[in-house]
mmCIF file of C-alpha atoms in Angstrom:
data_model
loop_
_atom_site.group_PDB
_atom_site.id
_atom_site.type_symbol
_atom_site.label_atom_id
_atom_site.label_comp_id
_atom_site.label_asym_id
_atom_site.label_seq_id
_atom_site.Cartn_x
_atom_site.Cartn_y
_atom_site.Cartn_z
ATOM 1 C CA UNK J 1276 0.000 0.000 0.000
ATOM 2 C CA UNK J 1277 1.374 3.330 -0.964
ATOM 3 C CA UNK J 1278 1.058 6.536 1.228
ATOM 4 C CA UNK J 1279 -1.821 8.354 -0.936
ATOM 5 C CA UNK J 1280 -3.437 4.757 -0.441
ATOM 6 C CA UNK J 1281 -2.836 4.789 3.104
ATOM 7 C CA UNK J 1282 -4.077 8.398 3.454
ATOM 8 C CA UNK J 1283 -6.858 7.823 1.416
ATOM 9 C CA UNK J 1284 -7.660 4.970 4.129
ATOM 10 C CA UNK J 1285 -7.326 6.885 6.941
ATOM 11 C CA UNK J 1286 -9.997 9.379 6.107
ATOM 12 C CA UNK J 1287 -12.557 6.796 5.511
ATOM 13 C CA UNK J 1288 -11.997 5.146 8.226
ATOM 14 C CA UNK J 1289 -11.103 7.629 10.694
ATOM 15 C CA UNK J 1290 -14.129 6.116 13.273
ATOM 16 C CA UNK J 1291 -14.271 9.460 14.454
ATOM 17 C CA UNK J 1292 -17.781 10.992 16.264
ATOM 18 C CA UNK J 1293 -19.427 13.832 15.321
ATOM 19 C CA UNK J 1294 -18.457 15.335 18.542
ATOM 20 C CA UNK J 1295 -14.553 14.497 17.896
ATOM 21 C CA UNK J 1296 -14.506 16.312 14.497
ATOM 22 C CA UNK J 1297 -16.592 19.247 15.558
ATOM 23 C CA UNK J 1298 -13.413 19.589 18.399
ATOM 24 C CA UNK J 1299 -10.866 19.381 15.936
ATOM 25 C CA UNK J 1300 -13.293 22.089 14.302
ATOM 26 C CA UNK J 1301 -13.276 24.188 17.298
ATOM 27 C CA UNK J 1302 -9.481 23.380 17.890
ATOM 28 C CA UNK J 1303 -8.150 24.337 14.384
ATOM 29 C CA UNK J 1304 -10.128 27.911 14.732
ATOM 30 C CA UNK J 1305 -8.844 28.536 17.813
ATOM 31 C CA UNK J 1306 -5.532 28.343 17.527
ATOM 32 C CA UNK J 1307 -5.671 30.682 14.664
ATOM 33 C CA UNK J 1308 -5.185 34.660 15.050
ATOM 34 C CA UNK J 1309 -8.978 35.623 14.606
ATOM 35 C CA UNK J 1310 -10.476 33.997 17.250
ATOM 36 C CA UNK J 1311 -7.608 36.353 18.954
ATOM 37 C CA UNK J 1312 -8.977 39.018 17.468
ATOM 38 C CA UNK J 1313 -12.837 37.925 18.880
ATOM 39 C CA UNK J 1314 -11.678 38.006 22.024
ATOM 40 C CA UNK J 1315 -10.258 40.837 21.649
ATOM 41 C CA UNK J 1316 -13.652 42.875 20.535
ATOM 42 C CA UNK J 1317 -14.970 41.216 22.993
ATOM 43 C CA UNK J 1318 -13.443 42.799 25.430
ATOM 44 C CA UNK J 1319 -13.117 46.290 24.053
ATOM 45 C CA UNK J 1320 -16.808 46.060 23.390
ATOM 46 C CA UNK J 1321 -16.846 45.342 27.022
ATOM 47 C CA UNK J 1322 -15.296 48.582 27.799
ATOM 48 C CA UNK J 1323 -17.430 50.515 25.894
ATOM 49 C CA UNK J 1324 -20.422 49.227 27.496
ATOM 50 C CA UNK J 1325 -19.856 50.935 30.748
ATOM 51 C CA UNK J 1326 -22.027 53.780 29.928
ATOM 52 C CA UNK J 1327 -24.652 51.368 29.716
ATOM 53 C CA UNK J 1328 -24.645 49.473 33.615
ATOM 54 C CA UNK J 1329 -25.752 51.738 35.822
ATOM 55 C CA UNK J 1330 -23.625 49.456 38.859
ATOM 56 C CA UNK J 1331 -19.972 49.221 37.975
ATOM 57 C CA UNK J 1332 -20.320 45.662 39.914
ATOM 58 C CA UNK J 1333 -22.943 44.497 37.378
ATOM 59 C CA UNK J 1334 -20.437 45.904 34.503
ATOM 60 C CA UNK J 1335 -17.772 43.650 35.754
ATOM 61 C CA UNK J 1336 -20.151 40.734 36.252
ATOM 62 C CA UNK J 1337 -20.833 40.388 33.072
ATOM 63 C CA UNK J 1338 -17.469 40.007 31.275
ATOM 64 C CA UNK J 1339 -16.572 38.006 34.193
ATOM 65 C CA UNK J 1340 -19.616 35.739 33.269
ATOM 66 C CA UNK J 1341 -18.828 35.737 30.004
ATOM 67 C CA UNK J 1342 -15.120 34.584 30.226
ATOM 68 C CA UNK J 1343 -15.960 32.322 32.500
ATOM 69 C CA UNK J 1344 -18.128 30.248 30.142
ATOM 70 C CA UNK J 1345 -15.818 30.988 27.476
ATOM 71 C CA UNK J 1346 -12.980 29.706 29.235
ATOM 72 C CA UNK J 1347 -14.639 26.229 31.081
ATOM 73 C CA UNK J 1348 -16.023 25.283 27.216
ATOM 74 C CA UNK J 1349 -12.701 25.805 25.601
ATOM 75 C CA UNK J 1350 -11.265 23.973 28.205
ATOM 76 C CA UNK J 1351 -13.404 20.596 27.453
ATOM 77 C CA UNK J 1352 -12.818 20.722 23.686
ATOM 78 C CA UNK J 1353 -9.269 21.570 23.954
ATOM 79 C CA UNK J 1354 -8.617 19.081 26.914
ATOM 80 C CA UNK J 1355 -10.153 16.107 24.181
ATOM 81 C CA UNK J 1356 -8.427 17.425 21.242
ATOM 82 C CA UNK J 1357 -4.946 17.362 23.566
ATOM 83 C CA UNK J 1358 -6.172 13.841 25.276
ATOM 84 C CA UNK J 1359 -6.560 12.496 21.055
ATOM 85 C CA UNK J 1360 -3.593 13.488 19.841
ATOM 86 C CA UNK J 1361 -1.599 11.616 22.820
ATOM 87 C CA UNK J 1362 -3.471 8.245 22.539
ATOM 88 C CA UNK J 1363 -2.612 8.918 18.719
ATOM 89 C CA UNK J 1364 1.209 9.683 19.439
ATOM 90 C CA UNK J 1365 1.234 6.710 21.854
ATOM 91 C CA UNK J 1366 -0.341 4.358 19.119
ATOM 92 C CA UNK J 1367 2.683 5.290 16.759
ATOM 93 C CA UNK J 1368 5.100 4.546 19.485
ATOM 94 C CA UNK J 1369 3.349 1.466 20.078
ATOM 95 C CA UNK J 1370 3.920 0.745 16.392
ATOM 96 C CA UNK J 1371 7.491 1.986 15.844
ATOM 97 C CA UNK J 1372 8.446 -0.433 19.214
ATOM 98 C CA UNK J 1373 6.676 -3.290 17.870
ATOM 99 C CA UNK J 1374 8.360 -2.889 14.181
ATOM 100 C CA UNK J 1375 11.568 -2.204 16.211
ATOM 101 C CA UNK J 1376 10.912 -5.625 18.554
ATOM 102 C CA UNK J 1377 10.100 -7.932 15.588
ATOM 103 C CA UNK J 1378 13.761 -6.682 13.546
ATOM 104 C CA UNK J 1379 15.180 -7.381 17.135
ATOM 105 C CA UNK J 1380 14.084 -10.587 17.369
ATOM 106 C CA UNK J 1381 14.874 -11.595 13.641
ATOM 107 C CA UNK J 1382 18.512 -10.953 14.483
ATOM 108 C CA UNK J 1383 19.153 -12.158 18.132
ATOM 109 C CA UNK J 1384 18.923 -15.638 17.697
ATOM 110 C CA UNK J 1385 22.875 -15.724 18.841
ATOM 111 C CA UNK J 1386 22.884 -12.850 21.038
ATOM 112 C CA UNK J 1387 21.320 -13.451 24.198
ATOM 113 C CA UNK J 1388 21.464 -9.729 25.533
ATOM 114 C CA UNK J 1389 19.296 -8.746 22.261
ATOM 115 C CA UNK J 1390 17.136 -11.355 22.976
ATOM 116 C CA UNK J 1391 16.459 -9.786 26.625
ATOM 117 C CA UNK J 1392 16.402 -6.210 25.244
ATOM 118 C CA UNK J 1393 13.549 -7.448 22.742
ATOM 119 C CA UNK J 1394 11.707 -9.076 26.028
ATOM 120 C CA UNK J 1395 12.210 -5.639 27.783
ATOM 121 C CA UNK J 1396 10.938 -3.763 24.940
ATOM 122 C CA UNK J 1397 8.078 -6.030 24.152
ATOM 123 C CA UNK J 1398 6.798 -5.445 27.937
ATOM 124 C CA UNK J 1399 7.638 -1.787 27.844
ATOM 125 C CA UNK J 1400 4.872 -1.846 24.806
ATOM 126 C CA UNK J 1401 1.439 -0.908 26.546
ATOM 127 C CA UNK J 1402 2.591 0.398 29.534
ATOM 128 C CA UNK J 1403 0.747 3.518 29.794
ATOM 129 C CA UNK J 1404 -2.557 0.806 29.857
ATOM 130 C CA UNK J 1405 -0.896 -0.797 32.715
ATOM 131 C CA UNK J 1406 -0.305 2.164 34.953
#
């Protein structure tokens, strides 16, 4: 299988939830300079909303309120967008250890310390499900 293959397999059968791809939705925008600049008017339409609170408590309320919810639902997507991509790293290691195991073990059929490092490698594999 050649890499446009494999790509082309990997989007078809990325098993992905709606929930996961409207994150990496929310993620990609994010971390862009415009959402910046939202904040940004945001807040400077904050501070020209004074004039309109007649309680300077009740104006700080609100972009408190506001930043608050902001903040805790930004949090959640970008905590299982960060959470994804490490299970997805890890499952490469996994991979990469595995390949690197099996070459190991093709070769260490006279070398007795290979042979161990192999064993130690194969049980280092899946340890972050262990622990």
């Amino acid at each position: 299988m050649d890499r446009e293959e494999a790509a082309r397999d990997r989007k078809q059968q990325d098993g992905r939830t709606s929930f996961e791809k409207f994150v990496e939705a929310v993620h990609s925008r994010v971390s862009q300079a415009p959402f910046f600049l939202v904040c940004l008017g945001i807040v400077v339409i904050w501070g020209a909303s004074l004039p309109l609170f007649p309680d300077l408590k009740q104006w700080q309320v609100a972009i408190h309120t506001i930043s608050s919810v902001l903040s805790l639902l930004l949090l959640v997507l970008l905590e299982n967008s960060g959470r994804r991509a490490e299970e997805a790293s890890q499952e490469k290691l996994n991979v990469i250890a595995e390949a690197l195991a099996d070459l190991m073990e093709s070769q260490s059929v006279d070398d007795h310390e290979l042979a161990h490092a192999t064993e130690k490698l194969r049980e280092a594999v899946g340890l972050e499900e262990r622990h």
